[in-house]
Short mmCIF file of C-alpha atoms and ligand atoms in Angstrom, two decimals:
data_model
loop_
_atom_site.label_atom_id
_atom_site.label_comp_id
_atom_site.label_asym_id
_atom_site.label_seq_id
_atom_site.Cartn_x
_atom_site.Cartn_y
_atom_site.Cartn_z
CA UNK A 1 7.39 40.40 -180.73
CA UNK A 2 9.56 43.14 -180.80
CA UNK A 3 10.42 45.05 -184.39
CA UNK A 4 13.82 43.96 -185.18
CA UNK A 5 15.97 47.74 -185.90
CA UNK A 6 15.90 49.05 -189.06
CA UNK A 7 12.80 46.98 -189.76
CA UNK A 8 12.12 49.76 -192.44
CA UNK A 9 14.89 47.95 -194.38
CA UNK A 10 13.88 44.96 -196.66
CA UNK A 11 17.07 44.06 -198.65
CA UNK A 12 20.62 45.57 -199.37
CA UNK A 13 19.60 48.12 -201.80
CA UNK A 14 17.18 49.85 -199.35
CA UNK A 15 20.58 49.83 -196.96
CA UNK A 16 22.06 50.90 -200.09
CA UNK A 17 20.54 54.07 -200.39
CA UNK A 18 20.42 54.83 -196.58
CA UNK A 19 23.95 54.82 -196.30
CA UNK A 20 24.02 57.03 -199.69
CA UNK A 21 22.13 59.95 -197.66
CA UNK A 22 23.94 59.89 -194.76
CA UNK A 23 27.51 59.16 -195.90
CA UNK A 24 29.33 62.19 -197.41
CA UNK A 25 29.24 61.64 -201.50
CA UNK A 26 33.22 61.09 -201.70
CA UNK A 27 32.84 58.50 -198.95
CA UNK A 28 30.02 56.98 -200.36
CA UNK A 29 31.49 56.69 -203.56
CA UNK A 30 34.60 55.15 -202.33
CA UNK A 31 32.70 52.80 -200.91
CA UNK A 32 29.95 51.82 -203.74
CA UNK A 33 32.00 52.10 -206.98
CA UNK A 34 34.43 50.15 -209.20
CA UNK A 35 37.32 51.08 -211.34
CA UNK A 36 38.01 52.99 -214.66
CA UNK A 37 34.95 52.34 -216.57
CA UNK A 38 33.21 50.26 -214.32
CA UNK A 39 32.73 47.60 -216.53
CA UNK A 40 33.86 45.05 -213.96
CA UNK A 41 30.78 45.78 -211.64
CA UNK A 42 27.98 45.75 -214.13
CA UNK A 43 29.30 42.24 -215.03
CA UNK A 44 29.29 40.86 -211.85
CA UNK A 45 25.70 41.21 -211.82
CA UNK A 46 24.69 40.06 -214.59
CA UNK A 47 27.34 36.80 -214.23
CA UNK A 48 25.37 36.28 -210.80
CA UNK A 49 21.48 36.93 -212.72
CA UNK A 50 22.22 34.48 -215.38
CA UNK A 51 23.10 31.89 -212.90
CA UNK A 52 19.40 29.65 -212.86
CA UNK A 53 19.42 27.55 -209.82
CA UNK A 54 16.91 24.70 -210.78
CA UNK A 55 14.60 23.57 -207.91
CA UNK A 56 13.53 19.99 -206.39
CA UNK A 57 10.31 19.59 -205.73
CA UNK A 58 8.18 17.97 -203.44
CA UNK A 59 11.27 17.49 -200.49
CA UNK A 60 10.45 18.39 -197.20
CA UNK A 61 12.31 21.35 -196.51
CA UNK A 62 10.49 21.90 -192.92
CA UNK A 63 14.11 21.91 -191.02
CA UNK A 64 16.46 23.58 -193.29
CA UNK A 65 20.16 24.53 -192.21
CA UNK A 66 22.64 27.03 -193.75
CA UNK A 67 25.07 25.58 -191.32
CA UNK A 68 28.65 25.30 -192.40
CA UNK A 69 31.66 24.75 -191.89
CA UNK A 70 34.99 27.89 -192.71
CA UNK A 71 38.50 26.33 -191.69
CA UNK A 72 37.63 23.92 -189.52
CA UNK A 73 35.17 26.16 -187.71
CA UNK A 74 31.75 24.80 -187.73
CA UNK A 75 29.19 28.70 -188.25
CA UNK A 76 25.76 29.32 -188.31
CA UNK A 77 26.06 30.97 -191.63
CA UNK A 78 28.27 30.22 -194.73
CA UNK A 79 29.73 34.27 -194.75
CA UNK A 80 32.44 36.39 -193.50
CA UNK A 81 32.59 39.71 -193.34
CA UNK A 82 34.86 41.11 -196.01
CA UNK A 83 38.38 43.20 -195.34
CA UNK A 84 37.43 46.81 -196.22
CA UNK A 85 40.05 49.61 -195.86
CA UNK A 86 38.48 52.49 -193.78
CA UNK A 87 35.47 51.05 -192.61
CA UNK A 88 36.08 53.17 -189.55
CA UNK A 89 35.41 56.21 -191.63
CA UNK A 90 31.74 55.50 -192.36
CA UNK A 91 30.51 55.04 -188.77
CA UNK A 92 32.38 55.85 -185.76
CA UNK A 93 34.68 53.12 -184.81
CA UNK A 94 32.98 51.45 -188.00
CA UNK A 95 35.03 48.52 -187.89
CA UNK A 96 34.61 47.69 -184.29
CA UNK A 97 31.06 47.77 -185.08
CA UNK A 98 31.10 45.07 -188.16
CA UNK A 99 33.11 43.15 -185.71
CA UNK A 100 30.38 42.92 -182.95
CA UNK A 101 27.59 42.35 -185.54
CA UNK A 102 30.10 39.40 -186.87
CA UNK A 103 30.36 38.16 -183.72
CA UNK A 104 26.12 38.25 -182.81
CA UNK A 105 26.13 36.04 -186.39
CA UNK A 106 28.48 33.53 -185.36
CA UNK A 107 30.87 34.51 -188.35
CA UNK A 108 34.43 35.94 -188.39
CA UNK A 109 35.44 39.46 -189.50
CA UNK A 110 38.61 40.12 -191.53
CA UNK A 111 40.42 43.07 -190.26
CA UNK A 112 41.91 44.87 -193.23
CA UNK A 113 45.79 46.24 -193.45
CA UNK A 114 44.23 49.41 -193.98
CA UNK A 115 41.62 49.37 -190.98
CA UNK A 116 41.02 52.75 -188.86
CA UNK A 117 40.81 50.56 -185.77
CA UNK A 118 43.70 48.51 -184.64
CA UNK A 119 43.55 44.80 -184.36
CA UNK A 120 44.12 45.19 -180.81
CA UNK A 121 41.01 47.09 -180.23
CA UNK A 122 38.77 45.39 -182.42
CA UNK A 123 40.03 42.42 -180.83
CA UNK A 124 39.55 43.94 -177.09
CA UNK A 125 35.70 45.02 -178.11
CA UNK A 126 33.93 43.11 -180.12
CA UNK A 127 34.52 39.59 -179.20
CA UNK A 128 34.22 38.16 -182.78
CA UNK A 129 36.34 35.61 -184.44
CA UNK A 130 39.02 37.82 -186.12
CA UNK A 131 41.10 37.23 -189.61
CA UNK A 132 43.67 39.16 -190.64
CA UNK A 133 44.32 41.22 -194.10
CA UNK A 134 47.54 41.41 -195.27
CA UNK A 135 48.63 43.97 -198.08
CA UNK A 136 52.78 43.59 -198.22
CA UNK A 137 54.47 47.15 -197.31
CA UNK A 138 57.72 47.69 -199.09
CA UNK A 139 59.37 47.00 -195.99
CA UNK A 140 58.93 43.14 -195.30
CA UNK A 141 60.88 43.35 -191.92
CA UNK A 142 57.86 45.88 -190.76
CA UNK A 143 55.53 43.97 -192.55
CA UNK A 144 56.93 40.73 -190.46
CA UNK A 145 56.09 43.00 -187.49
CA UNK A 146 52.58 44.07 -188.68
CA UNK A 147 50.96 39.97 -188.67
CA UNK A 148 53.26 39.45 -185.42
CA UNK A 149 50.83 41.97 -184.23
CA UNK A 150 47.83 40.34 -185.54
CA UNK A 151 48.93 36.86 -183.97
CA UNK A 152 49.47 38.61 -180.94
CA UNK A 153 46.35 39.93 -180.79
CA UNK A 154 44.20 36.28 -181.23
CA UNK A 155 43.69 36.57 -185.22
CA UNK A 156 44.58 32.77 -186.41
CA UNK A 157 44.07 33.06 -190.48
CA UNK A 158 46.19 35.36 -192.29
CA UNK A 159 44.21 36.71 -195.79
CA UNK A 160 46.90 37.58 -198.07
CA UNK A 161 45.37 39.71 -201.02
CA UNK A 162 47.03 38.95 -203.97
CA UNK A 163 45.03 41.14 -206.52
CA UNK A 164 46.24 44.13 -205.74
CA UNK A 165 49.63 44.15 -208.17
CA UNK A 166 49.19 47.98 -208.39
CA UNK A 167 47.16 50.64 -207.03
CA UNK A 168 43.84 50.66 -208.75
CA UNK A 169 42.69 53.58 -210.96
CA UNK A 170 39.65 55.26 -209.32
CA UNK A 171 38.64 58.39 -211.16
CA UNK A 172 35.74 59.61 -208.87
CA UNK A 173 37.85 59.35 -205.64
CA UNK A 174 40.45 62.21 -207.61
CA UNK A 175 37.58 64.46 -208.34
CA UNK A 176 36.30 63.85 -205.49
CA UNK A 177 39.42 64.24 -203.23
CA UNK A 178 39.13 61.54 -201.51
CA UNK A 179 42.17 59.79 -199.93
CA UNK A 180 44.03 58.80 -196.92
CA UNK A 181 45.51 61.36 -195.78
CA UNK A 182 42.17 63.53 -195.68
CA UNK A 183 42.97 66.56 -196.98
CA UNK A 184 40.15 69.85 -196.49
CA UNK A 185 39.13 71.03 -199.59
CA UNK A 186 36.07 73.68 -200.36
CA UNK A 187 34.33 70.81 -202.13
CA UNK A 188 35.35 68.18 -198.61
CA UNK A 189 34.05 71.10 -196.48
CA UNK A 190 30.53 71.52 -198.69
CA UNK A 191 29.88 67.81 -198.64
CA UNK A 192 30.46 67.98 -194.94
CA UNK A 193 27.96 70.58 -194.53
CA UNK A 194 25.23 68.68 -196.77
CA UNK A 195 25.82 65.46 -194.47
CA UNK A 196 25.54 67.12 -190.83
CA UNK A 197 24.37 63.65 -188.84
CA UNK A 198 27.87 61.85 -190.14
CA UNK A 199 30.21 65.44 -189.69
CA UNK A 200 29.04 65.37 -186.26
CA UNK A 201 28.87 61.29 -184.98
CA UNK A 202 32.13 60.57 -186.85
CA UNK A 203 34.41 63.14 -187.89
CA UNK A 204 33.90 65.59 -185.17
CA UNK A 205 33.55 62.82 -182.73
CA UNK A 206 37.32 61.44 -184.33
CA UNK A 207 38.72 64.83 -184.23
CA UNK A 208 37.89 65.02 -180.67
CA UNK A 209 39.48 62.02 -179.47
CA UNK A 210 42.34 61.31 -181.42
CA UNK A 211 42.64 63.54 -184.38
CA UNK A 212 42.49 63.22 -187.93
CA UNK A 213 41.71 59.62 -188.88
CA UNK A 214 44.20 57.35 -190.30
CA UNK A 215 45.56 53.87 -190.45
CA UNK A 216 45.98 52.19 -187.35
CA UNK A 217 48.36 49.57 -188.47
CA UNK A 218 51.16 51.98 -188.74
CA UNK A 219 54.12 51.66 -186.70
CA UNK A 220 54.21 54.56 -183.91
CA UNK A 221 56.94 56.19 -185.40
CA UNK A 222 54.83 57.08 -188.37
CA UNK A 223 52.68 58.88 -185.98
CA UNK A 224 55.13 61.92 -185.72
CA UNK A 225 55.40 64.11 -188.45
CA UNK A 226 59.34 63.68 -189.28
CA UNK A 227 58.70 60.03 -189.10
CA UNK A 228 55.82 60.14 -191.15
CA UNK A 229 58.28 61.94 -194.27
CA UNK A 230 61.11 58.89 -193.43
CA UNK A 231 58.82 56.09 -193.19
CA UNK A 232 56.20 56.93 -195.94
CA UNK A 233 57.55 55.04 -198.39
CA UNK A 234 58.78 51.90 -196.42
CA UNK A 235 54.87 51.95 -195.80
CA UNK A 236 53.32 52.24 -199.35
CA UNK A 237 52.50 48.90 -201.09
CA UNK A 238 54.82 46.40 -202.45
CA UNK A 239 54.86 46.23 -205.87
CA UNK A 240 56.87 43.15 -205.92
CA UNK A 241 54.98 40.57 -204.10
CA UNK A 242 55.23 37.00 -205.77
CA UNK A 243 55.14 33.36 -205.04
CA UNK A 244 58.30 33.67 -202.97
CA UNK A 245 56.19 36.08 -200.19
CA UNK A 246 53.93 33.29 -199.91
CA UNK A 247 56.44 30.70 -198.99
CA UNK A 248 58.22 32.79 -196.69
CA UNK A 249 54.80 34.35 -194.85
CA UNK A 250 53.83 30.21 -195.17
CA UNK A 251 56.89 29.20 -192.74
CA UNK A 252 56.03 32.20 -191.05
CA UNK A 253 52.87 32.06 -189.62
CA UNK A 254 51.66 29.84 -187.65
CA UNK A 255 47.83 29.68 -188.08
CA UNK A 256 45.19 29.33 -191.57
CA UNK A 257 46.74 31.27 -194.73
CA UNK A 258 44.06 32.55 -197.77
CA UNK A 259 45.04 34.16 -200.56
CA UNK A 260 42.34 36.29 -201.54
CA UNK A 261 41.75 37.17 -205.39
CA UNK A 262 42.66 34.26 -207.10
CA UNK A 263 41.23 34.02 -210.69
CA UNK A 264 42.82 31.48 -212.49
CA UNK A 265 43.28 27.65 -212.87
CA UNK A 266 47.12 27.98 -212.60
CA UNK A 267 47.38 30.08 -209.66
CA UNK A 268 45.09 27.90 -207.96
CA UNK A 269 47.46 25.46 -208.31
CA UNK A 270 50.50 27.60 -207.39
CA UNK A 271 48.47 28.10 -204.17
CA UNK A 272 47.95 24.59 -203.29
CA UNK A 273 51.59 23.60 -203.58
CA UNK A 274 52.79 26.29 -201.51
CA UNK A 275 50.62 24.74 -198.65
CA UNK A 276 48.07 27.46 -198.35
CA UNK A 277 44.82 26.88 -196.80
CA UNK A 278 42.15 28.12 -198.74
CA UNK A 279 41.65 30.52 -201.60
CA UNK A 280 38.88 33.14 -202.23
CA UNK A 281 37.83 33.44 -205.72
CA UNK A 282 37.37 37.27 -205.90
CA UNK A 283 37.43 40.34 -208.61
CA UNK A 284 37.38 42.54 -205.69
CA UNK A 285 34.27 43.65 -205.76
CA UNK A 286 34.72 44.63 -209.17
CA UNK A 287 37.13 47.77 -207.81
CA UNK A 288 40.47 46.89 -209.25
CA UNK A 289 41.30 45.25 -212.41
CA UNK A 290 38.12 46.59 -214.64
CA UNK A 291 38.59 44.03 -217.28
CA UNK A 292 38.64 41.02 -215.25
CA UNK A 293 36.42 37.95 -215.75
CA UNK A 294 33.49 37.78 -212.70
CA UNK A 295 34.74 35.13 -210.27
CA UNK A 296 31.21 33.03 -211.03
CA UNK A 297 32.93 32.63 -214.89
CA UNK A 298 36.05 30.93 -213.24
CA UNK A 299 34.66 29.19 -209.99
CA UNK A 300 33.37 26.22 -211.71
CA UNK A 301 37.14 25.52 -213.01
CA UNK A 302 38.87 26.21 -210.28
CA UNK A 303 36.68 23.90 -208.45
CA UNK A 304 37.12 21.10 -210.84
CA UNK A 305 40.77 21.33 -210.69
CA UNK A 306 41.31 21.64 -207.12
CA UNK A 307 39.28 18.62 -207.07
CA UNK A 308 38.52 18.99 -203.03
CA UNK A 309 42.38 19.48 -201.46
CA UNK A 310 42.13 22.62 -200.73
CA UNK A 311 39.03 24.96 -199.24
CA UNK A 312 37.57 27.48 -201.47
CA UNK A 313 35.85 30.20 -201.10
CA UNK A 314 34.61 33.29 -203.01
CA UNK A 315 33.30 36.76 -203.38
CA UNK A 316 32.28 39.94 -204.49
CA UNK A 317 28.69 40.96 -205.75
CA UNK A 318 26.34 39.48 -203.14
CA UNK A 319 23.25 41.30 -202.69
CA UNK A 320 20.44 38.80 -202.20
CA UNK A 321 20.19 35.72 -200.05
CA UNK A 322 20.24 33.99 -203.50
CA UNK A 323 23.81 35.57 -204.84
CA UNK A 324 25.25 33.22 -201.82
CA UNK A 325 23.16 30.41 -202.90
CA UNK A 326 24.93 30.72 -206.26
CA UNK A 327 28.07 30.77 -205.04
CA UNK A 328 27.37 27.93 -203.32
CA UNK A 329 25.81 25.83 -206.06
CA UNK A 330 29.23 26.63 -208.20
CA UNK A 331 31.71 24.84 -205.55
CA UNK A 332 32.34 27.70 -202.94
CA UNK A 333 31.84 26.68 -199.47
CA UNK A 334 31.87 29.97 -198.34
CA UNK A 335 31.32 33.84 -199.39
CA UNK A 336 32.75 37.27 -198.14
CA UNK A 337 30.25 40.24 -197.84
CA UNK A 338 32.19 43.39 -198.49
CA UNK A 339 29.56 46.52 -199.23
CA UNK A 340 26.64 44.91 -198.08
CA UNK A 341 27.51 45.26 -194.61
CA UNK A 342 29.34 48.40 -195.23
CA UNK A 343 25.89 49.59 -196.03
CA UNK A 344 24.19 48.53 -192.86
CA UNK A 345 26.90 49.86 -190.83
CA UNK A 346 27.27 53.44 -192.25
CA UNK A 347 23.71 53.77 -191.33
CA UNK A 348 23.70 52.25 -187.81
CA UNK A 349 26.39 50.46 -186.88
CA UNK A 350 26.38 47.06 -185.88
CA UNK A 351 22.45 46.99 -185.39
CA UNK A 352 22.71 47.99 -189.24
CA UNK A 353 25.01 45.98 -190.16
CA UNK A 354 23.15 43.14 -187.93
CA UNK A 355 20.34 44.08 -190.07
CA UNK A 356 21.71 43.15 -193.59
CA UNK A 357 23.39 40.24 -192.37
CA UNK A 358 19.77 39.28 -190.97
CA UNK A 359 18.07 39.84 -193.97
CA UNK A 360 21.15 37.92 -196.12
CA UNK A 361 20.34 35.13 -194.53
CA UNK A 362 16.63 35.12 -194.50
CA UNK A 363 17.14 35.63 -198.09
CA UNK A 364 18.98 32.50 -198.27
CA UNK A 365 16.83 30.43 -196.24
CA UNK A 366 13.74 31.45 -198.56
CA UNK A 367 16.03 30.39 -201.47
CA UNK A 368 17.08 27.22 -199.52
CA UNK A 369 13.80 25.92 -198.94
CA UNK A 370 12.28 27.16 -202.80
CA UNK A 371 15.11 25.30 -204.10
CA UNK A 372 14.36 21.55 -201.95
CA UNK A 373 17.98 21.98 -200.07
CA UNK A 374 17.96 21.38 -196.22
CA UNK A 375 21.29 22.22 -195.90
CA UNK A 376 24.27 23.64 -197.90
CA UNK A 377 25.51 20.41 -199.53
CA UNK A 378 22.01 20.43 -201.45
CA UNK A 379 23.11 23.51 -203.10
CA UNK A 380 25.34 21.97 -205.09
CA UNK A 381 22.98 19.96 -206.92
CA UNK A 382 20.51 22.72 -208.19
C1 FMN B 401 35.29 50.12 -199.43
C2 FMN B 401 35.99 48.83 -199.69
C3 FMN B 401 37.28 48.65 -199.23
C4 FMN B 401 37.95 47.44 -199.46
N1 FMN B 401 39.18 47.25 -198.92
C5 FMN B 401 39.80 46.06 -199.05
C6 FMN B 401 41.02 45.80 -198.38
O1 FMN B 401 41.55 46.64 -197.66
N2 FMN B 401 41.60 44.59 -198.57
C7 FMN B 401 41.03 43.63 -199.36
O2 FMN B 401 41.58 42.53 -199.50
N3 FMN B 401 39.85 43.84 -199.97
C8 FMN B 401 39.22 45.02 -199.82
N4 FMN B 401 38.00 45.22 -200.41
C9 FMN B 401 37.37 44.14 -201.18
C10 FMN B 401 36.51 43.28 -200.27
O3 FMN B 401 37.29 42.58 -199.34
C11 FMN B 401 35.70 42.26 -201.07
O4 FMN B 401 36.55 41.48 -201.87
C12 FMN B 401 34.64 42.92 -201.96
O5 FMN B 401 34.10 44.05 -201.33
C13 FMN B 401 33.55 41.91 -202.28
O6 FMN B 401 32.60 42.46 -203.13
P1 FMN B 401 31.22 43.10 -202.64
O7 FMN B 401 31.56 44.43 -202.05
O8 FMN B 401 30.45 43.22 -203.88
O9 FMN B 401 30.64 42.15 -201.62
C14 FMN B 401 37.32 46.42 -200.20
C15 FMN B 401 36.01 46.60 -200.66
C16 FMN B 401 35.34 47.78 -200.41
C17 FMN B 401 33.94 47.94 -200.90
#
């Protein structure tokens, strides 16, 4: 048998601190922390750890199945791989790479707004079953444009986030400089220095071929530099999005819509009566709102309320095979993996990203058959 790659790497934290060597510290940061205090991120874990599944014993667990089924779509695994703005910046066409190892797991990737690659290109390359993530520019009109694109391009479900009211308040990106547009700094060009293997197989390699990095999902015009002064703000998030967006992006498109950080009863509820298809149950990886509840303290409601009309899904903490099994057990019939995979792909692409999503799921299987469940449904008893 051959050794799988990155056989070194035995669960998410060991990817964890790969990608902390290799990735500059302001990248790495933006990728692994929360908000303000991070408060939000500490409880997430321990919300997940105090969740006892109980086991069965004595079933035969010899043929066990994490088969399910996202939308319609029957997968070999219950995941998707998580929106995450500038995943291009931690491995060289970064999200193109998530894509493909989405696509060698059978699962979909969600493209975010604020993706380095375009939606064309990931679309063109990696072959994976796309979704789309929406964040509403101040412009509608251009943001009409934007999931015209994304239609255009194959992507069939829409992910509206919804908990993003405001920007978020990240301290450590500000002292560490860290932003789109990359600006040099002394401090940028030290941490550069310290991380040679990423300078030169990302940033070099984007300089290179098509400059500094930014988002892809701007118009053309915003490419120039007077355009980019006109257009700036047409481009900067809404601030304004309610209920009516949903109804009007609900007539609008055509295929699956999620909203995507959905944390109470009520809006749950709002959701379903404006026809939308599922909902994921999400802090945001603990990086926004820093005194929000974990989504495993309001799952269980939601659940109960929703009662089965409309598909639910949910997010943000997995780390183990077992965090999934969790979600599971409390009503989900799905999760997102956001820095998990960011992990495995800022260390090798999607043969590292492969990796984690390999190990996720052996995690889960081990779990699976521990717990007496031979498939998914089982979960829900434990
Ligand atoms: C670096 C990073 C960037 C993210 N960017 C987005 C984004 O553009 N849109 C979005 O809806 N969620 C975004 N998220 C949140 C993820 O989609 C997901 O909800 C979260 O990462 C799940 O938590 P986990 O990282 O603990 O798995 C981002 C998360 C990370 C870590």
């Amino acid at each position: 048998m051959t050794k799988p790659a990155f056989a070194d790497l035995l669960n998410v934290e060991d990817a964890r601190r790969a990608a902390k060597r290799r990735l500059p510290h302001g990248l790495f940061e933006y990728i692994d922390r929360g908000s303000e205090d991070e408060l939000s991120i500490s409880g997430n874990r321990q919300q997940l750890d105090a969740i006892r599944l109980a086991p069965s014993v004595l079933v035969d667990v010899s043929q066990r199945s994490a088969k399910a089924e996202i939308l319609g779509h029957s997968q070999p695994l219950p995941l998707v791989i998580a929106p995450t703005a500038m995943a291009g910046l931690v491995w060289r066409d970064g999200e193109i790479a998530l894509a493909k190892a989405a696509a060698r797991a059978g699962i979909p990737f969600c493209v975010s707004t604020q993706s380095i690659t375009s939606v064309e290109r990931i679309a063109a390359e990696s072959g994976a079953k796309l979704w789309f993530q929406l964040y509403v520019w101040k412009n509608r009109q251009r943001t009409l444009a934007l999931i015209d694109r994304a239609w255009a391009a194959g992507v069939e479900t829409l992910v509206l986030t919804v908990d993003t009211a405001v920007g978020p308040n990240r301290e450590y990106n500000l002292r560490n400089g860290f932003g789109i547009p990359l600006k040099a700094s002394v401090r940028a060009g030290i941490d550069l220095m310290l991380h040679p293997r990423w300078t030169a197989s990302v940033m070099l390699r984007s300089l290179i071929a098509s400059g500094v990095p930014t988002y892809a999902h701007y118009p053309d015009e915003f490419r120039t530099r007077l355009g980019r002064s006109s257009l700036s703000d047409e481009l900067s998030l809404a601030t304004d999005v309610t209920w009516e967006d949903v109804r009007l992006l609900r007539q609008r498109w055509k295929g699956k819509l999620i909203l995507k950080g959905i944390l109470r009863v009520d809006d749950a509820l709002t959701a379903l009566s404006h026809g939308v298809d599922a909902i994921v149950v999400s802090n945001h990886g603990a990086r926004n709102l820093d005194c929000a509840p974990g989504p495993t303290e309001v799952l269980p409601a939601i659940v109960a309320a929703i009662g089965g009309r409309m598909e639910i899904l949910a997010d943000s903490g997995v780390r183990r095979g077992a965090d999934i099994a969790r979600f599971l057990a409390l009503g989900a019939s799905g999760v997102l993996i956001g820095r998990a995979t960011l992990y495995g792909v800022a260390i090798g692409g999607a043969d590292g990203a492969g990796r984690v999503l390999d190990l996720l799921s052996y995690e889960l299987n081990v779990t699976m058959g521990m717990l007496g469940a031979r498939n998914l449904a089982d979960l829900r008893r434990c």
